[in-house]
Coordinates of N, CA and C in Angstrom, one line a residue:
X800 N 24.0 16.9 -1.6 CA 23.2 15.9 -2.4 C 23.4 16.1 -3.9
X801 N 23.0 17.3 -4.1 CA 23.2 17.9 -5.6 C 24.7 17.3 -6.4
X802 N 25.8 17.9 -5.7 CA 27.1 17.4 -6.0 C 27.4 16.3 -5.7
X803 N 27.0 15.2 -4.7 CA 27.2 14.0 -5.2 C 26.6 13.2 -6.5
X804 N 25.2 13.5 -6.5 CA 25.2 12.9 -7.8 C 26.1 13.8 -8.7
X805 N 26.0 14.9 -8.8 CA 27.1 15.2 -9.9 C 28.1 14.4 -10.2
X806 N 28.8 14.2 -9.3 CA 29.9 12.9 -9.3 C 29.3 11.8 -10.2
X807 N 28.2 11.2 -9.9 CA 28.2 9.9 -10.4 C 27.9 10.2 -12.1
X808 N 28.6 11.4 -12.3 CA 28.1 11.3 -14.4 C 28.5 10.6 -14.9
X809 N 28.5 9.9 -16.1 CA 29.7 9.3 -16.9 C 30.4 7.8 -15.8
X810 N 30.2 7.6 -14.9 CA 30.1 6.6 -14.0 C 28.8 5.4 -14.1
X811 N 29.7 4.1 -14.5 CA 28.8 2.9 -13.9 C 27.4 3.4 -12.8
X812 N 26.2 2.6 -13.0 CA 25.2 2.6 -12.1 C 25.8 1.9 -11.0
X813 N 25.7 2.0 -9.3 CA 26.3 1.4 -8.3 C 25.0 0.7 -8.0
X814 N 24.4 -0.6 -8.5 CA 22.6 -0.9 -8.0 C 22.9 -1.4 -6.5
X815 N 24.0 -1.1 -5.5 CA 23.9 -1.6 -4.8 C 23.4 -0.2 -3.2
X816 N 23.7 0.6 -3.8 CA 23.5 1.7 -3.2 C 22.5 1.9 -2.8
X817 N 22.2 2.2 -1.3 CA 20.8 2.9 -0.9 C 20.5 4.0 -0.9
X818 N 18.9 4.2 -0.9 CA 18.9 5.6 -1.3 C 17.9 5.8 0.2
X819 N 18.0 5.5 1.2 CA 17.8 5.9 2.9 C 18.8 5.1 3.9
X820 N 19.0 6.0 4.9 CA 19.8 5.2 5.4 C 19.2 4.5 6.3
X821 N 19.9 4.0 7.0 CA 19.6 2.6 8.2 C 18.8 3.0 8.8
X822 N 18.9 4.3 9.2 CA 17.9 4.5 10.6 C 16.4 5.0 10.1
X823 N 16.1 4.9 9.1 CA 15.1 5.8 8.1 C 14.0 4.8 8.9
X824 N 12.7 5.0 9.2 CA 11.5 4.6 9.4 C 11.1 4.4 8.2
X825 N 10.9 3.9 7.1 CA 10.2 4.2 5.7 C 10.7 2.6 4.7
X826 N 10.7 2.8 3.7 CA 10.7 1.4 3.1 C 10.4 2.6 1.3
X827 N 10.8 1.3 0.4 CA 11.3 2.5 -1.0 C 11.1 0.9 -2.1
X828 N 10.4 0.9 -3.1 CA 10.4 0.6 -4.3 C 11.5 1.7 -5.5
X829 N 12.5 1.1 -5.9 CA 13.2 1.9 -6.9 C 13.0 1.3 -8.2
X830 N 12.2 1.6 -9.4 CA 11.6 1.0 -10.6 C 13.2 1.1 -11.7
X831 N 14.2 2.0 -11.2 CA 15.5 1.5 -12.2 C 16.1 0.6 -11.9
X832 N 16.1 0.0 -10.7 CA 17.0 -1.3 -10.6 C 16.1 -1.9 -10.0
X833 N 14.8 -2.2 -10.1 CA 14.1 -3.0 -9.7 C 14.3 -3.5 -8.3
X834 N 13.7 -2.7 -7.6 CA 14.8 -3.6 -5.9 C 13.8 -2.7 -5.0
X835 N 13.4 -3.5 -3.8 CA 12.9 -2.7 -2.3 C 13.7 -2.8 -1.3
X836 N 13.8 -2.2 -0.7 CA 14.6 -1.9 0.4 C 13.5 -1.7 1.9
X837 N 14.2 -2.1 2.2 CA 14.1 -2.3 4.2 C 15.1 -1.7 5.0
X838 N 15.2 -0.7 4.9 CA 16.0 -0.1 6.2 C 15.7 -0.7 7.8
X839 N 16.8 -0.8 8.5 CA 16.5 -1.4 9.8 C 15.9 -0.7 10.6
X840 N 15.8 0.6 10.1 CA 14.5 1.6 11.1 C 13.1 1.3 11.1
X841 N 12.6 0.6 10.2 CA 10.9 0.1 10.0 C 11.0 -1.2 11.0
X842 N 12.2 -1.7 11.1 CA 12.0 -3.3 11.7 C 11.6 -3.2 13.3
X843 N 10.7 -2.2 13.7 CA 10.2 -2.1 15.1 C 8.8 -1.9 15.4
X844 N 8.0 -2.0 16.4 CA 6.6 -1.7 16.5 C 6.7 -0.1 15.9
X845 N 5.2 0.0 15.2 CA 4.1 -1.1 14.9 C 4.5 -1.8 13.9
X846 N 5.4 -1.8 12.8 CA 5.9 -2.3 11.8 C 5.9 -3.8 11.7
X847 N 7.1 -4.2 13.2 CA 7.6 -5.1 13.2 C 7.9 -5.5 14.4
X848 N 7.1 -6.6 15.1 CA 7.4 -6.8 16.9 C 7.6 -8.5 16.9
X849 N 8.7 -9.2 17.6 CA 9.1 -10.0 17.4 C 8.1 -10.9 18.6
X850 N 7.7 -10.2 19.2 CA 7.0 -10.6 20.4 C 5.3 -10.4 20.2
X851 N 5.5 -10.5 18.5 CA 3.6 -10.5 18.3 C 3.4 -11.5 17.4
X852 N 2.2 -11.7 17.4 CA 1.7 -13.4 16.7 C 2.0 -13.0 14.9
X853 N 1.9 -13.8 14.6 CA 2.2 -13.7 12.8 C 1.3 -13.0 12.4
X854 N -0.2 -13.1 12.9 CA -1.2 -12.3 11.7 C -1.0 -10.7 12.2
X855 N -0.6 -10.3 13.2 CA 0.2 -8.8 13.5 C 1.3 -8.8 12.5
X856 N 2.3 -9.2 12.3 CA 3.6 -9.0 11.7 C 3.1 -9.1 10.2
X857 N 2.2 -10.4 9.6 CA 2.0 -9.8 8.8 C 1.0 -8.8 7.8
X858 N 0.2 -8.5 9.0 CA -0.9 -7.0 8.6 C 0.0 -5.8 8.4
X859 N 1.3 -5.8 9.0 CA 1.9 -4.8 9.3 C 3.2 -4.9 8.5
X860 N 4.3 -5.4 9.2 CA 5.2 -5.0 8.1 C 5.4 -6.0 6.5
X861 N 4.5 -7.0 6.8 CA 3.9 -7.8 5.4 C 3.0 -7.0 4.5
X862 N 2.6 -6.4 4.8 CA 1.9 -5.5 4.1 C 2.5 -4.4 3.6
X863 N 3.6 -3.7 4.7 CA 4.3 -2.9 3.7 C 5.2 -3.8 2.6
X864 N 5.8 -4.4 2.8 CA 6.2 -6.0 1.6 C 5.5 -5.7 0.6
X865 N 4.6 -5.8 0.6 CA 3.6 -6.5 -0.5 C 3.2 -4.9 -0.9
X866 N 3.6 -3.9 -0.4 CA 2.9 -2.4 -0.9 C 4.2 -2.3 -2.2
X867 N 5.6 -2.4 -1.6 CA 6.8 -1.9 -2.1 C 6.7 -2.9 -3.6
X868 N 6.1 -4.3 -3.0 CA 6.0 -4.6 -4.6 C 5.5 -4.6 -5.2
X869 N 4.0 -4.3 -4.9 CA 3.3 -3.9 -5.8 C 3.5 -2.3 -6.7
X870 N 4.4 -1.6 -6.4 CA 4.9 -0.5 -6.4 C 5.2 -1.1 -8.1
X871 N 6.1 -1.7 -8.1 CA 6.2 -2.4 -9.8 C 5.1 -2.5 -10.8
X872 N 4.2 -2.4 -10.3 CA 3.1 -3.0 -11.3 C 2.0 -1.8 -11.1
X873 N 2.4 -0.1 -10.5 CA 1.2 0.6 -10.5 C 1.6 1.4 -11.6
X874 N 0.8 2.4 -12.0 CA 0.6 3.1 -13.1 C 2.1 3.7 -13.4
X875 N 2.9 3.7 -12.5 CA 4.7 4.6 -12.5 C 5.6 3.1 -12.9
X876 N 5.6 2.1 -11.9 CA 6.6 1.4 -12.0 C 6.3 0.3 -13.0
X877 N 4.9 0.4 -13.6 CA 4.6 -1.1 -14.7 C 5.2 -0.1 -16.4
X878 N 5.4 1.2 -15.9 CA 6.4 1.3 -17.8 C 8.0 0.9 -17.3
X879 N 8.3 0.3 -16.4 CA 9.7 0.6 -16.7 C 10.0 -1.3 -16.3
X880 N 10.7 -1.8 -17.1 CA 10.8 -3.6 -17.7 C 11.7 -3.7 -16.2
X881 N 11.8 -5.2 -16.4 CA 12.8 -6.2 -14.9 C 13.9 -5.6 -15.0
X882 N 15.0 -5.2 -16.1 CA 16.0 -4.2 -16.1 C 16.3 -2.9 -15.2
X883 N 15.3 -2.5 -15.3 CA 15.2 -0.8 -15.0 C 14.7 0.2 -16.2
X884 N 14.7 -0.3 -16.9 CA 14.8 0.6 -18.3 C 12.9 0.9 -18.8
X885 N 12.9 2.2 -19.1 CA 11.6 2.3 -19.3 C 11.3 1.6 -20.8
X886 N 10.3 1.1 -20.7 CA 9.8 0.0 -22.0 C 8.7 0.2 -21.7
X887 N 7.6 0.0 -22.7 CA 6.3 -0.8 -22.9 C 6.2 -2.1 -22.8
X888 N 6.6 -2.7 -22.0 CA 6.5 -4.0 -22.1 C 5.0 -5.0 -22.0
X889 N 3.8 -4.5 -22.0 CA 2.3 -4.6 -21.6 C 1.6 -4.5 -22.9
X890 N 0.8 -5.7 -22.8 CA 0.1 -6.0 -24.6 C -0.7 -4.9 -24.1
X891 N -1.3 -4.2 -25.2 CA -2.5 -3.5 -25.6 C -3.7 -3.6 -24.7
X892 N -4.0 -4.8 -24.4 CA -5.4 -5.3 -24.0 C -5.1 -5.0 -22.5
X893 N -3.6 -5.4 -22.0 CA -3.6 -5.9 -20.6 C -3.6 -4.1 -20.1
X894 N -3.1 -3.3 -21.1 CA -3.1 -2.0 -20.5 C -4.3 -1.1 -20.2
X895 N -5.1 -1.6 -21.4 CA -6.4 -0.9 -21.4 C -7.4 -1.2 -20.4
X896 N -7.0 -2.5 -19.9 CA -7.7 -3.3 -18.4 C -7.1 -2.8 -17.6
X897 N -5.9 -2.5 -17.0 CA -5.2 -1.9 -16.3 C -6.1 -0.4 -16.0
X898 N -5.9 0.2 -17.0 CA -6.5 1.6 -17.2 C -8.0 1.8 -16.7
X899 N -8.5 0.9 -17.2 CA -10.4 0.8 -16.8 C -10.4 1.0 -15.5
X900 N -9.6 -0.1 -14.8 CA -9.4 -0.6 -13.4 C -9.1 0.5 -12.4
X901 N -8.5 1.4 -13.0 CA -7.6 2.1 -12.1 C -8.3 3.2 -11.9
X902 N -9.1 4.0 -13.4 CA -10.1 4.7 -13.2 C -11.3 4.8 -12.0
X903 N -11.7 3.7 -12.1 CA -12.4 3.2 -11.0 C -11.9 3.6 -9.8
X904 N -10.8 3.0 -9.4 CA -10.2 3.6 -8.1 C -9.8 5.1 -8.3
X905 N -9.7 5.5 -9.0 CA -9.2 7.1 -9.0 C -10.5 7.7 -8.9
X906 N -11.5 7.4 -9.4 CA -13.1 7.9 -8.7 C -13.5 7.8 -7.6
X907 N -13.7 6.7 -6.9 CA -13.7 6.1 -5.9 C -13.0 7.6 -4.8
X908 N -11.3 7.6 -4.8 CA -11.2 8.7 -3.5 C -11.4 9.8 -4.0
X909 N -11.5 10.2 -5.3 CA -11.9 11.7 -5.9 C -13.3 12.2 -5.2
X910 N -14.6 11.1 -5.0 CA -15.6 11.0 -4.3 C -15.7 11.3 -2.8
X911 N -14.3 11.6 -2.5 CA -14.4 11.3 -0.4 C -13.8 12.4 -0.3
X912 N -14.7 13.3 0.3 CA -14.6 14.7 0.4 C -13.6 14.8 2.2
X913 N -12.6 15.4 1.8 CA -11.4 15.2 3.3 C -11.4 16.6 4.1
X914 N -12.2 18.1 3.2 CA -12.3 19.0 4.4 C -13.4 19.4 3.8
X915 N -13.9 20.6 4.1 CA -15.3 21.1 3.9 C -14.9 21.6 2.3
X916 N -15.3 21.6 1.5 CA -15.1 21.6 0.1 C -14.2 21.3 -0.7
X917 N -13.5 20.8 0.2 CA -11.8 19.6 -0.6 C -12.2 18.1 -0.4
X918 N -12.1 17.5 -1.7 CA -11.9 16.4 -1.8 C -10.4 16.3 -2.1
X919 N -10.6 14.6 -1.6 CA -9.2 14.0 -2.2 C -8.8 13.6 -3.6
X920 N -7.6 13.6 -3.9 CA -6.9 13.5 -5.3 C -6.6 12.0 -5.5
X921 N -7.6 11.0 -6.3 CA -7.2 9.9 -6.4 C -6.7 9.5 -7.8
X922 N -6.1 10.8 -8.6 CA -5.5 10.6 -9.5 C -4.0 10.9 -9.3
X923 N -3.7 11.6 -8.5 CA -2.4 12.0 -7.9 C -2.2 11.1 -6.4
X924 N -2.3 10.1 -6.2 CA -2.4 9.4 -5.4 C -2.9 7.7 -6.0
X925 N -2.9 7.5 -6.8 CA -3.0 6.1 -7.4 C -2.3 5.4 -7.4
X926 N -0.8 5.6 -7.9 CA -0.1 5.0 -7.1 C 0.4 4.0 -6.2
X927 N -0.1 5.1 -5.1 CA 0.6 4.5 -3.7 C -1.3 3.5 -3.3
X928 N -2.5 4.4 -3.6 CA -3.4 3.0 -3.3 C -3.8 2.3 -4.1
X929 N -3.0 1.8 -4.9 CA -3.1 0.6 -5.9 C -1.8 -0.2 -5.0
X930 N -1.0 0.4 -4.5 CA 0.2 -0.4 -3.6 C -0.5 -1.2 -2.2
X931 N -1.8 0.2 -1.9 CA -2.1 0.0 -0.3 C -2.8 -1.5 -0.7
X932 N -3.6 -1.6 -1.7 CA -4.3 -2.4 -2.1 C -3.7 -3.7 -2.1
X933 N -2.9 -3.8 -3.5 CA -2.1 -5.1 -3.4 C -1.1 -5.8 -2.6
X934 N -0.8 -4.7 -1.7 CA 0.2 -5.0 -0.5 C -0.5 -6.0 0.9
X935 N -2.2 -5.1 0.7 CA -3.0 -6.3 1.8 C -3.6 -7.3 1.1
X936 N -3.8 -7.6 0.0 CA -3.7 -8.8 -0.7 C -3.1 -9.9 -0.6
X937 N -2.0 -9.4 -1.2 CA -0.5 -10.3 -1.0 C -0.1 -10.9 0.5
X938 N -0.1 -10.2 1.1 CA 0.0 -10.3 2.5 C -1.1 -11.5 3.3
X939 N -1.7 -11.2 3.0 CA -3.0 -11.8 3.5 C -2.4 -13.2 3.2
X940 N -2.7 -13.6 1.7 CA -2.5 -14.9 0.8 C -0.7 -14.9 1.9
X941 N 0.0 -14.6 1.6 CA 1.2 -15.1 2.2 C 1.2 -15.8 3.6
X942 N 0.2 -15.0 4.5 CA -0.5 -15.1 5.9 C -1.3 -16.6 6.0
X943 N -1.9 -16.6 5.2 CA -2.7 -17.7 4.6 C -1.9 -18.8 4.6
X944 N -1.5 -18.7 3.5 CA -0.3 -20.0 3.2 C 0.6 -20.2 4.3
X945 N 1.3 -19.6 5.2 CA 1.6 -20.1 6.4 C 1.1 -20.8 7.5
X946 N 0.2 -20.4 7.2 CA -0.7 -21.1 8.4 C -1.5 -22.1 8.1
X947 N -1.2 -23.1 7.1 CA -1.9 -24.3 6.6 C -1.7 -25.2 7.1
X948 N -2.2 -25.8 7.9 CA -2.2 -27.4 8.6 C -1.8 -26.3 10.2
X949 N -2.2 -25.0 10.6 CA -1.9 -24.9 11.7 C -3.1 -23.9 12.3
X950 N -3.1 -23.6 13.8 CA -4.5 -23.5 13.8 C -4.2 -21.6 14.1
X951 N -5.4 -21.0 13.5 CA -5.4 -19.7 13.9 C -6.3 -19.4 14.7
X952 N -5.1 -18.8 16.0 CA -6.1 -18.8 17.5 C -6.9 -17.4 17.4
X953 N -8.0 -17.1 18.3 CA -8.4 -16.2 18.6 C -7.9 -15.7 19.4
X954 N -7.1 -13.9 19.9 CA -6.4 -13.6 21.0 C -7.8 -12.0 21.2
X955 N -7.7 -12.4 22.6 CA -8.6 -11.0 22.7 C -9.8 -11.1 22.0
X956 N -10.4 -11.8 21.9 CA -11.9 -11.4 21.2 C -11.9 -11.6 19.5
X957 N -10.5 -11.6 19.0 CA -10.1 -11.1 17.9 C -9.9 -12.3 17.0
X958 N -10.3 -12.8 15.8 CA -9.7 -14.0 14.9 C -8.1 -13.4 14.5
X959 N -8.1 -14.2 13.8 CA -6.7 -13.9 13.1 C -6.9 -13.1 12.4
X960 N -7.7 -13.2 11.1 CA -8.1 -12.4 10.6 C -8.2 -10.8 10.4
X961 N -8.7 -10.8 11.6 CA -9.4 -9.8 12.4 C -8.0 -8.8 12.9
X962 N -7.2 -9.3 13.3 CA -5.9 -8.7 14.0 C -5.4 -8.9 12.4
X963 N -4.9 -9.0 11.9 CA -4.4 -8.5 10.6 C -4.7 -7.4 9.9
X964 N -6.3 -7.3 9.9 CA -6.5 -5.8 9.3 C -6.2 -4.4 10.2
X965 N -6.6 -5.3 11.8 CA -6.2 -4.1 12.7 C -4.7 -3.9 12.7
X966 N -3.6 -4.9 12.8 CA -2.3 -4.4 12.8 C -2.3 -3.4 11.3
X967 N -2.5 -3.7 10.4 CA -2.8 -2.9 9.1 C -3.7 -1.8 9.6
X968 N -4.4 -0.7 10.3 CA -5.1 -0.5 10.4 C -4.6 0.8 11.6
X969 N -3.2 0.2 12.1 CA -3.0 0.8 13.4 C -1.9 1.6 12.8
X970 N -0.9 0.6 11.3 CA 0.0 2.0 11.5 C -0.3 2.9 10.7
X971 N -1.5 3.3 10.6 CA -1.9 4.7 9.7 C -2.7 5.3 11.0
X972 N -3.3 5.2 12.1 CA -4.0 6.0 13.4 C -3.3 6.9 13.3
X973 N -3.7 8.3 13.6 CA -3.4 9.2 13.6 C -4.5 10.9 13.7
X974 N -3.8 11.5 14.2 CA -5.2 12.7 14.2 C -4.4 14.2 14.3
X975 N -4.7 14.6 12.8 CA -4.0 15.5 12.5 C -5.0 17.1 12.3
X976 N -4.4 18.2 12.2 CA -5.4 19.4 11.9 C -5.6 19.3 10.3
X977 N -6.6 20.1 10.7 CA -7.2 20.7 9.3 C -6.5 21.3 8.2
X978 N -5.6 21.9 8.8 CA -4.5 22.9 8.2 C -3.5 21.6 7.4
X979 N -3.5 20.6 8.3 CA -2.6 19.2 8.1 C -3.2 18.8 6.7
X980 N -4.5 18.3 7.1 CA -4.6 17.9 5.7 C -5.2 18.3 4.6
X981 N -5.3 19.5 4.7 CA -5.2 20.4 3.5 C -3.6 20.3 2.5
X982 N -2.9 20.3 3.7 CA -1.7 20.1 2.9 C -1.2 18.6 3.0
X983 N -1.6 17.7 2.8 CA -1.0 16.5 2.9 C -1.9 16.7 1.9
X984 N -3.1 16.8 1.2 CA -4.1 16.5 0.1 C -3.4 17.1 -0.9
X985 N -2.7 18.0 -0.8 CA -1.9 18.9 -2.1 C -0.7 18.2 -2.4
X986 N 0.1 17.9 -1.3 CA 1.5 17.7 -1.3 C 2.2 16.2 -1.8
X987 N 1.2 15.0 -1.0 CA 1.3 13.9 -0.3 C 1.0 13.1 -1.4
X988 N 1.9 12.2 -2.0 CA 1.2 11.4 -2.9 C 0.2 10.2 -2.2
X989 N 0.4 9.8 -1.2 CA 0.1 9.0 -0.3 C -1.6 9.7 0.2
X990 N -2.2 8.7 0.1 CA -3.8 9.3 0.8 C -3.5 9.5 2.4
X991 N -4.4 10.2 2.8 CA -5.2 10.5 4.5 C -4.9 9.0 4.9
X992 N -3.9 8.9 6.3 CA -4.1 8.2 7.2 C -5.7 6.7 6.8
X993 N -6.7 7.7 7.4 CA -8.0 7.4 7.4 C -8.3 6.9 5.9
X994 N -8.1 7.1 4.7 CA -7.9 6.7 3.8 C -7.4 5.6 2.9
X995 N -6.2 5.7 3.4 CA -5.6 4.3 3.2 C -6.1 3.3 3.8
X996 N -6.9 3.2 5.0 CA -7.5 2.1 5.8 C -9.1 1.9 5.3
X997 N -9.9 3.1 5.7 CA -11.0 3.0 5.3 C -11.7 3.0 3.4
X998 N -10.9 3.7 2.9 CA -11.3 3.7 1.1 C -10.9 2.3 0.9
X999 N -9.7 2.0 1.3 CA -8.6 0.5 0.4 C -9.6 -0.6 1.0
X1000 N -10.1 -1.1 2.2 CA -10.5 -1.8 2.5 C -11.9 -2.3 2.4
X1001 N -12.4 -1.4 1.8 CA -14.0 -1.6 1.5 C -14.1 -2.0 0.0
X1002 N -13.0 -2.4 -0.8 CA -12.8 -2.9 -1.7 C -12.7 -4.5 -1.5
X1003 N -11.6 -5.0 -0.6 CA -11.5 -6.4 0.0 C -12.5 -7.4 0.6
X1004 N -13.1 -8.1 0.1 CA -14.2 -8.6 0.2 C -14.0 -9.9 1.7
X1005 N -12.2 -10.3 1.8 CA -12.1 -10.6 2.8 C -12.3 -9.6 4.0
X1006 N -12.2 -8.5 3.9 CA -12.8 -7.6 5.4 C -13.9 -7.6 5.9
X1007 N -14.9 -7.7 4.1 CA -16.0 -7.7 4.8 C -16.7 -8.8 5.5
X1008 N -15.9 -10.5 4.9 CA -16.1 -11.8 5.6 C -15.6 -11.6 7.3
X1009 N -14.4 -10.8 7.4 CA -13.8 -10.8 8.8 C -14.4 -10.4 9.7
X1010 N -15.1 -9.1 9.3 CA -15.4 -8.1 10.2 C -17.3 -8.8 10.4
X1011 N -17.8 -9.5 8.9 CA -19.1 -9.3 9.3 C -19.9 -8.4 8.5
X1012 N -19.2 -7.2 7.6 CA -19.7 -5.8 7.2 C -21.4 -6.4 5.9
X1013 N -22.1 -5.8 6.2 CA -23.1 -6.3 6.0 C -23.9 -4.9 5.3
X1014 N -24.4 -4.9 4.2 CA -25.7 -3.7 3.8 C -26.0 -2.8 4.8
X1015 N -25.6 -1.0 4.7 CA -25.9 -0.4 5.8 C -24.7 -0.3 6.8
X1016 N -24.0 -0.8 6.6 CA -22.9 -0.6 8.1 C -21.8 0.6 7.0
X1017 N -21.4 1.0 7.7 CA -20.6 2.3 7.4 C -19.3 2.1 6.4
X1018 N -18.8 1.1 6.2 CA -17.7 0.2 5.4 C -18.8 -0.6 4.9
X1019 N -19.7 -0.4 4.3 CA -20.5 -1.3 3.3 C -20.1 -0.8 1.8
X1020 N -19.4 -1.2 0.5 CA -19.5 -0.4 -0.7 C -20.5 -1.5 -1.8
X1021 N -21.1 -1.1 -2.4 CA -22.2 -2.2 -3.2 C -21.3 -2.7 -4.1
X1022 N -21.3 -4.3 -4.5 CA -19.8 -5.3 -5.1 C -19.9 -4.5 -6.4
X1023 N -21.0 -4.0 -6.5 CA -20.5 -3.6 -8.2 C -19.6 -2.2 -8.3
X1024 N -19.6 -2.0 -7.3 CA -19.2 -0.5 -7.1 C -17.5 -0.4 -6.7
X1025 N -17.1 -1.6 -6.6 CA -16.0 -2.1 -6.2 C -14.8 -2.6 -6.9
X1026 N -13.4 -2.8 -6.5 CA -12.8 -3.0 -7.7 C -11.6 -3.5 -6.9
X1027 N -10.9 -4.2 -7.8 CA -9.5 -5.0 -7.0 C -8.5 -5.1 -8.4
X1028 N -7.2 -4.6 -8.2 CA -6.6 -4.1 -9.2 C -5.6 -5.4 -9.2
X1029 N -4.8 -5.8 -8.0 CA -3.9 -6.6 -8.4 C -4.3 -7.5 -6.9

């Protein structure tokens, strides 16, 4: 790895180059050439199932969509311009809103204690849930606008709606040790499984129309206490 890039010194940028290969399960925002990538390893359940209704496909790999681009606009990829090149391109005002905003969320998981006297790092992890955030945003509104003039059935008990958050919802399940996330809290820019679903979502005011969530229910957060970045 080392000595390939070495090679590329003094060499043109190649912006066509991937930096995972095909089989990679994962998906990648690169802020110097502005570009996301889809390897054909994510294009499978739970990601991506050709044989599931739209509001599945897009809870799930629409939402990673909308994570990779919002990846542009979080605290790492909003210094570097449509080029690649790092610039300030952001008036004064829009940054200091940016900043307010984000604080808020960096409080927010710094507050959600993940083992018996560790909390989580929602300043080293900002990032990626300012991505988790505007990725089910985006998603949703895109989900939305497809389905206009058509009807969204209920399958299973379930609205549409409803199965959107859950396909969103499902591919973070998981049940790991203690030892696990100890070190995923140190290491992981990426929040807890459980995190990503439960912190990001109690911000979304559509979840709480979907689900019902009402004063008192366990995913209740008070509106003022709440915050939506992009």
């Amino acid at each position: 790895y080392s000595q390939d890039n070495y090679k590329k010194l003094g060499k043109e940028v190649d912006r066509d180059e991937w930096h995972m290969t095909p089989q990679t399960v994962n998906a990648y925002y690169n802020p110097t050439t502005n570009e996301i990538c889809f390897p054909a390893g994510i294009l499978q359940p739970p990601y991506f199932d050709l044989n599931a209704d739209d509001a599945q496909n897009y809870g799930a790999i629409g939402v990673v969509i909308g994570h990779e681009m919002t990846h542009g606009f979080d605290d790492s990829g909003r210094q570097f311009d449509k080029d690649g090149n790092l610039a300030d391109w952001w008036t004064e005002a829009d940054t200091e809103a940016f900043n307010a905003l984000s604080e808020v969320l960096v409080n927010q998981f710094n507050a959600i204690e993940v083992a018996k006297g560790v909390n989580a790092n929602g300043r080293f992890t900002l990032g990626e849930n300012i991505a988790d955030q505007g990725g089910l945003r985006v998603a949703l509104t895109a989900y939305l606008d497809s389905m206009k003039g058509k009807e969204m059935k209920e399958i299973d008990g379930f609205s549409a709606i409803q199965r959107f958050y859950l396909a969103y919802a499902n591919l973070w399940a998981g049940n790991i040790r203690e030892e696990e996330i100890l070190n995923r809290t140190m290491t992981d820019p990426h929040s807890l499984g459980k995190l990503r679903v439960n912190a990001t979502l109690r911000n979304i005011v559509e979840f709480y129309e979907a689900f019902g969530v009402k004063e008192g229910d366990k995913m209740w957060m008070p509106e003022n206490e709440r915050v939506i970045i992009w």
